[in-house]
XYZ file of C-alpha atoms in Angstrom:
624
model
C -61.089 1.504 48.916
C -58.868 -1.610 49.343
C -57.253 -1.359 45.866
C -55.307 1.902 46.467
C -54.421 0.811 49.988
C -52.487 -2.156 48.562
C -50.345 0.207 46.451
C -48.932 1.871 49.574
C -45.570 0.662 50.920
C -44.344 0.590 54.477
C -41.792 3.368 55.305
C -39.155 0.712 56.230
C -39.394 -0.767 52.789
C -38.531 2.432 50.965
C -34.998 2.610 49.499
C -32.509 5.333 50.332
C -33.217 8.716 49.086
C -30.686 10.624 46.782
C -29.896 12.941 49.726
C -29.110 9.970 51.984
C -27.008 8.386 49.317
C -25.113 11.709 48.810
C -24.136 11.780 52.467
C -23.080 8.156 52.289
C -20.951 8.961 49.192
C -19.146 11.778 50.910
C -18.353 9.542 53.893
C -17.238 6.749 51.480
C -14.824 9.098 49.629
C -13.356 10.321 52.912
C -12.768 6.718 53.908
C -11.344 5.894 50.504
C -8.982 8.874 50.698
C -7.666 7.621 54.085
C -7.225 4.125 52.695
C -5.411 5.509 49.655
C -3.141 7.507 51.841
C -2.306 4.512 54.017
C -1.790 2.213 50.994
C 0.462 4.727 49.286
C 2.478 5.269 52.480
C 2.905 1.563 53.060
C 3.818 0.956 49.419
C 6.384 3.694 49.429
C 7.884 2.558 52.727
C 7.864 -1.166 51.722
C 9.327 -0.371 48.221
C 12.025 1.784 49.889
C 12.858 -0.988 52.422
C 12.909 -3.620 49.690
C 15.107 -1.496 47.379
C 17.562 -0.751 50.194
C 17.766 -4.434 51.266
C 18.208 -5.651 47.633
C 20.824 -3.014 46.879
C 22.712 -3.849 50.101
C 22.744 -7.492 49.125
C 24.128 -6.647 45.643
C 26.718 -4.308 47.050
C 27.703 -6.911 49.643
C 28.116 -9.578 46.996
C 30.245 -7.300 44.775
C 32.200 -6.057 47.806
C 32.917 -9.514 49.064
C 34.420 -10.453 45.682
C 36.582 -7.376 45.737
C 37.660 -7.957 49.294
C 38.624 -11.592 48.601
C 40.704 -10.349 45.662
C 42.494 -7.849 47.809
C 43.249 -10.581 50.372
C 44.611 -12.726 47.620
C 46.917 -9.923 46.381
C 48.031 -9.305 50.038
C 48.981 -12.978 50.471
C 50.855 -12.951 47.223
C 52.880 -10.026 48.458
C 53.604 -11.789 51.743
C 54.592 -15.219 50.414
C 57.627 -14.131 48.421
C 59.605 -12.363 51.355
C 58.596 -15.160 53.791
C 60.846 -17.671 51.899
C 63.990 -15.515 52.178
C 64.662 -15.899 55.951
C 64.146 -19.670 55.823
C 66.610 -20.053 52.918
C 69.189 -17.639 54.396
C 69.063 -19.261 57.829
C 70.597 -22.394 56.261
C 73.068 -20.515 54.071
C 76.737 -21.259 54.805
C 77.839 -17.744 54.101
C 75.410 -16.468 56.686
C 76.667 -18.974 59.239
C 80.340 -18.174 58.472
C 79.735 -14.444 58.957
C 77.872 -14.988 62.285
C 80.458 -17.452 63.642
C 83.725 -15.830 62.361
C 82.650 -12.206 62.195
C 85.641 -11.493 60.002
C 85.575 -8.438 57.854
C 85.928 -10.575 54.658
C 83.069 -12.854 55.567
C 80.870 -9.917 56.406
C 81.820 -8.142 53.239
C 80.833 -11.209 51.178
C 77.535 -11.384 53.172
C 76.744 -7.762 52.534
C 77.165 -8.090 48.830
C 75.076 -11.209 48.740
C 72.205 -9.555 50.704
C 72.489 -6.593 48.318
C 72.050 -8.810 45.263
C 69.210 -10.765 46.793
C 67.021 -7.813 47.741
C 67.243 -6.307 44.220
C 65.692 -9.415 42.778
C 62.886 -9.837 45.247
C 59.997 -7.807 46.649
C 61.757 -7.357 49.950
C 62.610 -3.838 51.164
C 65.762 -4.710 53.093
C 67.616 -7.835 54.248
C 69.885 -7.938 57.361
C 71.621 -10.283 59.676
C 71.705 -9.717 63.454
C 74.178 -11.358 65.856
C 73.195 -12.903 69.337
C 74.021 -9.582 70.910
C 71.283 -7.844 68.898
C 73.699 -5.880 66.681
C 73.283 -5.991 62.886
C 76.465 -7.278 61.277
C 75.381 -7.157 57.590
C 72.608 -5.552 55.616
C 71.408 -5.139 52.028
C 71.598 -1.354 52.469
C 75.171 -1.382 53.869
C 76.233 1.189 51.273
C 73.450 3.695 52.141
C 73.614 6.493 54.793
C 70.773 4.824 56.614
C 72.582 1.467 56.771
C 71.279 -0.965 59.433
C 74.753 -2.288 60.099
C 75.751 -1.615 63.692
C 72.312 -0.882 64.939
C 71.053 -2.556 68.084
C 67.708 -4.508 67.643
C 67.564 -6.242 70.995
C 64.391 -4.242 71.885
C 62.524 -5.479 68.803
C 60.120 -8.230 69.338
C 60.987 -9.907 65.991
C 64.593 -10.435 67.378
C 63.577 -11.772 70.637
C 60.773 -13.856 69.191
C 63.021 -15.502 66.609
C 65.648 -16.197 69.241
C 63.137 -17.904 71.419
C 60.713 -19.560 69.014
C 62.816 -19.823 65.861
C 60.710 -17.478 63.756
C 58.639 -14.309 64.171
C 56.663 -11.733 62.287
C 56.319 -8.132 63.481
C 54.730 -5.049 61.809
C 56.405 -1.790 62.947
C 57.717 1.499 61.938
C 61.458 1.385 61.141
C 63.536 3.163 63.775
C 66.149 4.103 61.085
C 64.134 4.383 57.833
C 60.963 5.621 59.453
C 58.998 3.565 56.999
C 56.399 0.976 58.063
C 56.705 -2.623 57.134
C 56.427 -6.289 58.147
C 59.561 -7.735 59.645
C 59.965 -11.529 59.120
C 62.743 -13.063 61.050
C 64.191 -16.460 61.493
C 66.894 -17.877 63.873
C 70.223 -19.154 62.484
C 71.322 -22.280 64.306
C 69.435 -24.331 66.881
C 67.942 -23.111 70.175
C 70.872 -24.582 72.152
C 73.500 -22.752 70.145
C 71.995 -19.876 68.153
C 74.252 -17.914 65.840
C 71.918 -14.935 65.190
C 68.819 -13.900 63.359
C 68.078 -13.252 59.654
C 65.505 -10.423 59.104
C 63.632 -9.417 55.921
C 61.423 -6.309 55.840
C 58.460 -6.242 53.477
C 56.807 -2.956 52.537
C 53.422 -2.450 50.922
C 53.684 0.792 49.149
C 52.767 -0.540 45.703
C 49.840 -2.585 47.184
C 48.512 0.504 48.930
C 48.870 2.513 45.716
C 46.890 -0.125 43.805
C 44.198 -0.072 46.540
C 44.070 3.732 46.442
C 43.296 3.740 42.678
C 40.103 1.781 43.279
C 38.776 4.871 45.214
C 37.262 2.641 47.886
C 38.807 2.697 51.388
C 40.475 -0.541 52.463
C 42.703 -1.157 55.501
C 44.342 -4.106 57.323
C 44.458 -4.073 61.115
C 46.275 -6.396 63.553
C 44.775 -8.371 66.427
C 44.689 -5.167 68.570
C 42.789 -3.141 65.887
C 45.779 -0.992 64.836
C 45.658 -0.130 61.097
C 48.810 -1.413 59.382
C 48.107 -1.273 55.703
C 45.593 1.115 54.176
C 44.592 2.814 50.936
C 44.088 6.027 52.953
C 47.487 7.150 54.156
C 46.185 9.381 56.950
C 44.450 6.288 58.489
C 47.818 4.412 59.072
C 48.351 3.560 62.745
C 44.876 4.635 63.738
C 42.713 1.978 65.562
C 39.554 0.308 64.580
C 38.360 0.630 68.173
C 39.630 2.780 71.084
C 42.548 1.037 72.850
C 42.529 0.478 76.617
C 44.925 2.310 78.747
C 47.346 -0.534 79.354
C 47.385 -1.707 75.804
C 47.982 1.857 74.549
C 50.841 2.418 77.001
C 52.491 -0.895 76.089
C 52.412 -0.113 72.359
C 53.751 3.438 72.831
C 56.528 2.191 75.114
C 57.616 -0.411 72.563
C 57.909 2.315 69.871
C 56.329 -0.269 67.506
C 54.603 2.539 65.646
C 56.858 5.430 66.576
C 55.092 8.413 68.100
C 51.722 7.728 66.291
C 48.927 8.948 68.629
C 46.848 5.721 67.842
C 43.593 7.722 67.514
C 40.300 5.831 66.549
C 39.374 5.774 62.835
C 36.754 8.351 61.750
C 34.248 5.545 61.373
C 31.012 5.821 63.411
C 27.507 4.369 63.820
C 28.165 0.743 62.912
C 24.993 -1.193 62.131
C 25.638 -4.968 61.761
C 23.940 -6.773 58.957
C 25.781 -10.038 59.470
C 28.966 -11.182 61.276
C 31.210 -9.818 58.555
C 28.999 -7.070 56.995
C 27.907 -3.765 58.536
C 26.678 -0.306 57.597
C 29.013 2.492 58.893
C 29.522 6.195 58.431
C 33.091 7.368 57.577
C 34.795 10.613 56.811
C 37.566 10.296 54.201
C 40.182 12.969 53.644
C 38.690 15.819 51.661
C 35.185 14.364 51.964
C 32.188 14.630 54.174
C 30.348 12.118 56.332
C 29.091 9.343 54.024
C 27.432 5.918 54.342
C 29.509 2.891 53.522
C 29.040 -0.941 53.447
C 31.911 -2.379 55.474
C 33.032 -5.988 54.796
C 35.494 -7.685 57.058
C 37.459 -10.798 56.173
C 40.425 -12.434 57.893
C 43.810 -12.572 56.105
C 44.948 -16.214 56.142
C 48.356 -17.131 57.621
C 48.285 -13.832 59.672
C 46.323 -12.523 62.713
C 45.195 -9.625 60.572
C 41.818 -8.634 59.222
C 40.978 -6.700 56.089
C 38.123 -4.175 56.163
C 36.765 -2.961 52.820
C 34.428 0.050 52.543
C 31.984 0.180 49.652
C 30.162 3.572 49.044
C 26.498 2.797 49.664
C 24.727 6.139 49.876
C 24.210 6.914 46.209
C 23.455 3.271 45.026
C 20.942 2.824 47.868
C 19.286 6.158 47.152
C 18.966 5.210 43.428
C 17.621 1.703 44.200
C 15.053 3.108 46.682
C 13.956 5.773 44.221
C 13.593 3.163 41.494
C 11.594 0.740 43.593
C 9.348 3.535 44.882
C 8.592 4.714 41.304
C 7.894 1.083 40.372
C 5.516 0.775 43.356
C 3.721 3.937 42.397
C 3.472 2.644 38.880
C 1.617 -0.432 40.145
C -0.414 1.095 43.007
C -1.674 4.269 41.308
C -3.433 2.485 38.456
C -5.031 0.040 40.947
C -6.168 2.876 43.149
C -7.450 4.708 40.096
C -9.417 1.611 39.070
C -10.812 1.286 42.593
C -11.900 4.914 42.498
C -13.550 4.449 39.167
C -15.456 1.355 40.412
C -16.527 3.214 43.579
C -17.780 6.219 41.481
C -19.491 3.941 39.085
C -21.307 2.033 41.892
C -22.404 5.290 43.596
C -23.536 6.757 40.294
C -25.583 3.609 39.649
C -27.145 3.812 43.144
C -28.001 7.484 42.628
C -29.627 6.821 39.305
C -31.669 3.927 40.756
C -32.657 5.987 43.770
C -33.735 8.886 41.533
C -35.793 6.614 39.348
C -37.355 4.913 42.361
C -38.215 8.279 43.892
C -39.911 9.394 40.614
C -41.908 6.138 40.495
C -42.906 6.491 44.163
C -44.040 10.059 43.603
C -46.081 9.005 40.551
C -47.650 6.104 42.481
C -48.521 8.463 45.323
C -50.200 10.873 42.984
C -52.083 8.032 41.240
C -53.119 6.666 44.646
C -54.337 10.069 45.781
C -56.175 10.703 42.526
C -57.740 7.192 42.644
C -58.799 7.818 46.217
C -60.484 11.164 45.263
C -62.280 9.501 42.369
C -63.369 6.629 44.482
C -64.832 9.022 47.112
C -66.558 11.048 44.372
C -67.872 7.866 42.894
C -69.382 6.830 46.301
C -70.914 10.203 46.728
C -72.465 10.053 43.252
C -73.739 6.493 43.896
C -75.360 7.589 47.188
C -76.874 10.725 45.656
C -77.898 9.570 42.203
C -78.304 5.870 42.031
C -79.575 6.100 38.477
C -76.520 7.782 36.972
C -74.844 4.596 35.695
C -73.257 6.397 32.848
C -71.346 8.664 35.239
C -70.010 5.655 37.094
C -68.854 4.096 33.742
C -67.061 7.252 32.868
C -65.341 7.287 36.220
C -64.221 3.741 35.674
C -62.877 4.695 32.218
C -60.911 7.618 33.815
C -59.532 5.255 36.437
C -58.343 2.839 33.703
C -56.822 5.662 31.764
C -54.806 6.689 34.841
C -53.561 3.209 35.340
C -52.584 2.992 31.704
C -50.780 6.313 31.948
C -48.831 5.061 34.980
C -47.774 1.950 32.862
C -46.765 4.124 29.871
C -44.634 6.382 32.157
C -42.748 3.439 33.519
C -42.267 1.999 29.970
C -41.014 5.383 28.867
C -38.324 5.475 31.573
C -37.092 1.953 30.541
C -36.972 2.863 26.906
C -35.143 6.219 27.434
C -31.718 4.586 27.049
C -32.521 2.885 23.738
C -34.235 6.058 22.399
C -31.011 8.003 22.983
C -29.105 5.745 20.527
C -31.837 5.505 17.760
C -33.274 9.018 18.045
C -31.448 10.357 14.982
C -32.371 7.439 12.598
C -36.008 7.586 13.767
C -36.151 11.318 13.148
C -34.749 10.761 9.637
C -37.287 7.927 9.015
C -40.095 10.383 9.898
C -38.755 12.949 7.551
C -38.508 10.377 4.651
C -42.044 9.102 5.464
C -43.487 12.638 5.248
C -41.664 13.178 1.963
C -42.927 9.817 0.617
C -46.534 10.766 1.495
C -46.120 14.029 -0.306
C -44.720 12.293 -3.371
C -47.504 9.764 -3.371
C -50.072 12.586 -3.160
C -48.379 14.107 -6.182
C -48.461 10.650 -7.901
C -44.650 10.640 -8.079
C -43.917 6.985 -7.349
C -40.184 6.949 -8.185
C -39.053 9.399 -5.477
C -41.581 7.841 -3.032
C -39.949 4.413 -3.646
C -36.438 6.024 -3.202
C -37.616 7.480 0.235
C -39.124 4.087 1.204
C -35.713 2.401 0.399
C -34.004 5.007 2.579
C -36.405 4.248 5.325
C -35.552 0.535 5.043
C -31.777 1.351 5.080
C -32.356 3.432 8.234
C -34.103 0.553 9.923
C -31.092 -1.497 9.154
C -28.978 1.219 10.650
C -30.952 1.036 13.895
C -30.183 -2.670 13.975
C -26.571 -1.896 13.388
C -26.533 0.579 16.277
C -27.717 -2.138 18.651
C -25.068 -4.595 17.214
C -22.322 -1.908 17.643
C -23.265 -1.379 21.212
C -22.909 -5.164 21.817
C -19.578 -5.131 20.065
C -18.443 -2.206 22.110
C -18.843 -4.392 25.273
C -16.900 -7.222 23.787
C -13.156 -7.455 23.837
C -11.015 -9.750 21.735
C -7.589 -10.168 20.326
C -7.025 -8.803 16.745
C -5.786 -11.526 14.404
C -3.359 -11.004 11.578
C -4.642 -8.704 8.772
C -3.271 -7.173 5.566
C -1.039 -4.254 6.539
C 0.689 -1.777 4.099
C 4.457 -2.347 4.680
C 5.236 1.279 3.616
C 3.056 2.587 6.493
C 4.848 0.250 8.887
C 8.322 1.503 7.885
C 7.307 5.190 7.946
C 5.544 4.794 11.359
C 8.693 3.246 12.814
C 10.844 6.095 11.578
C 8.381 8.678 12.981
C 8.529 7.006 16.412
C 12.429 7.117 16.322
C 12.707 10.863 15.490
C 12.609 12.042 19.087
C 15.378 9.830 20.248
C 17.728 9.943 17.322
C 17.179 13.567 16.296
C 19.893 14.585 13.852
C 21.129 10.964 13.333
C 18.254 9.691 11.102
C 20.196 10.935 8.080
C 22.096 7.690 8.292
C 18.924 5.790 7.358
C 18.720 4.994 3.657
C 15.274 3.517 3.081
C 14.048 2.077 -0.278
C 10.248 2.393 0.392
C 7.984 -0.239 -1.076
C 4.939 0.691 -3.256
C 1.803 1.469 -1.191
C 0.011 -1.468 -2.663
C 2.418 -4.031 -1.113
C 0.804 -5.572 1.927
C 1.926 -8.205 4.484
C 0.028 -10.219 7.031
C 0.461 -8.922 10.604
C -0.454 -6.051 12.889
C 0.896 -2.593 12.219
C 1.796 -1.716 15.807
C 3.595 -4.980 16.447
C 5.458 -4.878 13.155
C 6.511 -1.283 13.901
C 7.890 -2.589 17.204
C 10.157 -5.086 15.275
C 11.511 -2.429 12.958
C 12.002 0.090 15.770
C 14.168 -2.603 17.602
C 16.283 -3.245 14.500
C 16.650 0.478 13.513
C 17.520 1.378 17.112
C 20.217 -1.414 17.355
C 21.765 -0.356 14.073
C 21.900 3.313 14.930
C 23.361 2.623 18.403
C 26.041 0.377 16.848
C 27.065 3.303 14.525
C 27.199 5.931 17.226
C 30.182 8.211 16.802
C 30.963 7.103 13.191
C 31.193 9.715 10.468
C 30.386 7.242 7.674
C 27.394 5.717 9.460
C 24.888 4.189 7.060
C 21.796 2.008 7.720
C 20.150 0.642 4.558
C 16.624 -0.623 4.572
C 15.412 -2.537 1.507
C 12.253 -4.471 0.616
C 12.078 -7.312 -1.891
C 9.132 -9.438 -3.033
C 10.028 -13.181 -3.241
C 8.141 -16.264 -4.364
C 6.734 -16.978 -1.001
C 6.546 -13.667 0.646
C 8.251 -10.346 1.323
C 11.701 -9.798 2.830
C 12.831 -6.567 4.640
C 16.567 -6.138 4.964
C 18.206 -3.872 7.605
C 21.961 -3.664 7.148
C 24.616 -1.389 8.667
C 28.322 -0.727 8.199
C 29.168 -1.036 11.900
C 31.870 -3.076 13.496
C 29.706 -6.219 13.542
C 28.492 -8.511 16.371
C 31.129 -10.458 18.330
C 30.915 -14.224 17.719
C 30.095 -14.953 21.271
C 27.131 -12.549 21.211
C 26.039 -13.609 17.762
C 25.853 -17.313 18.680
C 23.278 -16.549 21.402
C 21.722 -13.508 19.784
C 18.065 -14.665 20.193
C 18.586 -15.948 23.733
C 16.938 -13.965 26.544
C 19.184 -11.562 28.488
C 22.112 -11.890 26.051
C 23.291 -8.338 25.362
C 26.430 -6.329 24.874
C 24.875 -3.090 26.110
C 25.639 -1.863 29.653
C 21.964 -1.025 30.411
C 20.332 -3.535 27.983
C 18.127 -6.358 29.066
C 18.715 -8.534 26.030
C 14.990 -8.915 25.237
C 14.472 -6.647 22.176
C 15.473 -9.266 19.530
C 13.788 -12.138 21.389
C 10.501 -10.195 21.371
C 10.977 -9.271 17.719
C 11.601 -12.883 16.706
C 8.412 -13.975 18.546
C 6.307 -11.213 16.928
C 7.480 -12.178 13.440
C 6.862 -15.883 14.239
C 3.320 -15.119 15.421
C 2.596 -14.044 11.805
C 4.340 -17.013 10.112
C 7.604 -15.316 9.418
C 11.227 -15.511 10.597
C 14.271 -13.336 11.204
C 17.825 -14.147 9.979
C 21.056 -12.354 10.784
C 24.580 -12.288 9.290
C 27.481 -10.219 10.669
C 31.249 -9.726 10.024
C 33.848 -7.000 10.344
C 32.204 -4.952 7.524
C 28.721 -4.766 9.234
C 25.542 -6.567 10.200
C 22.405 -7.433 8.222
C 19.105 -8.571 9.619
C 16.579 -10.082 7.134
C 12.855 -10.322 8.014
C 10.719 -12.811 6.113
C 6.928 -11.999 6.125
C 3.928 -13.511 4.464
C 2.584 -11.500 1.608
C -1.159 -10.509 1.901
C -3.277 -12.015 -0.832
């Protein structure tokens, strides 16, 4: 009785049943789905944040360059008129007109100012006496002449009289045109003779800024917009003015009757001291997101603010980064799902096999127990029936042997699946051979025996192929038909250059001509060269790309030539350098990769180009 008791296992030692594993698998997939959702959400959020941050940095760098250029142009416009008051304050004719105030001296000065303003970027030049009345002006002939007007209330007059020089941006009380008034006192502080004033206007500068289609504006120390590419923003304020400041500016009539309303710029979000994200409404447009860059204007108390449209570039960058993140995350999650499924499938298979073995062992144990009890009863009842006991022992051994064979059959099931067909064929050939031998036909019997030997080799081949299936390795260079490579490259280009492949004139090589390489990688080289040639000929009626093949003493050359405009010398010199390209959206890697592929197979690429076209020559090793 002790033999079958030893075959029993404790309940705690039994593995999980298929039903238990199924419940665990469902819970595992629910957990996996939650993890996938969390990872996908985090990846999309992180990619969007990274794309936005990166694009903002790019826009800020580009915008800072543009803003610095605008500041430089503004300074250039300012420097020229600033020199005129300095020179005229020392001019003798100006001093004579202010001191004598004779009609002759004033007439000479009027004509001189008129000549000076036509040769400079100044809007108007005029001279004011100590009483604040203009005695001469470059526009003395015009109906809106400044001569005789009282400018005592203007800060640029009082400032020049007190400090010697002043600059004041205001709306002209006569011309009603805004501009910068630059003034300088004539004579010393103890005995002043008057003030020379030049007015600089910025119409051309504002027009140039407007053509860039990106809002830009210059504001003074109080935040009032003085110069802007958006005319309706002039004399608006960057921030709301306090009551006393607003009243003081309106009383001075510096900007006429402008209401000094705040700019339509809201929701500023600072990224750095001089960079921020804002929302602005431009004339004829809707609320949009902009990147605002602020920079001081040297030699003035002004600041220039430059708005770069950010909504569309940021959205494109975020979309691109999220697609890239999905391209990385989705395959990884798919691989994780496959590995989880494979692990669970393996566990289910092992559990099913273990359950089957346990059931068989249980039945063997039960049968053995029954036989043992029957044997004990027979021994107690008939002590002389030794033969019956021997038969029982034989039956018991047969059951153990059957158990072993069942386990062996389960192990061999996988191999039998692969060699089942060859074995069946061997059986058929063996039956045929026996029939032929019975008929004394030895020749067909030998033929069948040879087939049986071949099939046994095939069984060995099946096992070798299964081993090879699990192995991975890199394919070395091998003989490839060059004709197939060229035709394959043309087929792959059909979808992109539909209707334009007529420009390809290909002299196909004979099918027997083979080179050393790999078909897919060589097709990649030809696709690069065909694509470059067709893109260089885009829009030309006489476009022609000729492909020729020539056998040489040491190999095979493939020529790809076009009748395009040629490659510029600066590009040609660095043609096989990474990231060197003349295409707007190119990366400059196609020819570098092509050169490396050809070099891997012992070849090289040469190029020649002039105004009549470009020719690439590929040298390949000929297959023996």
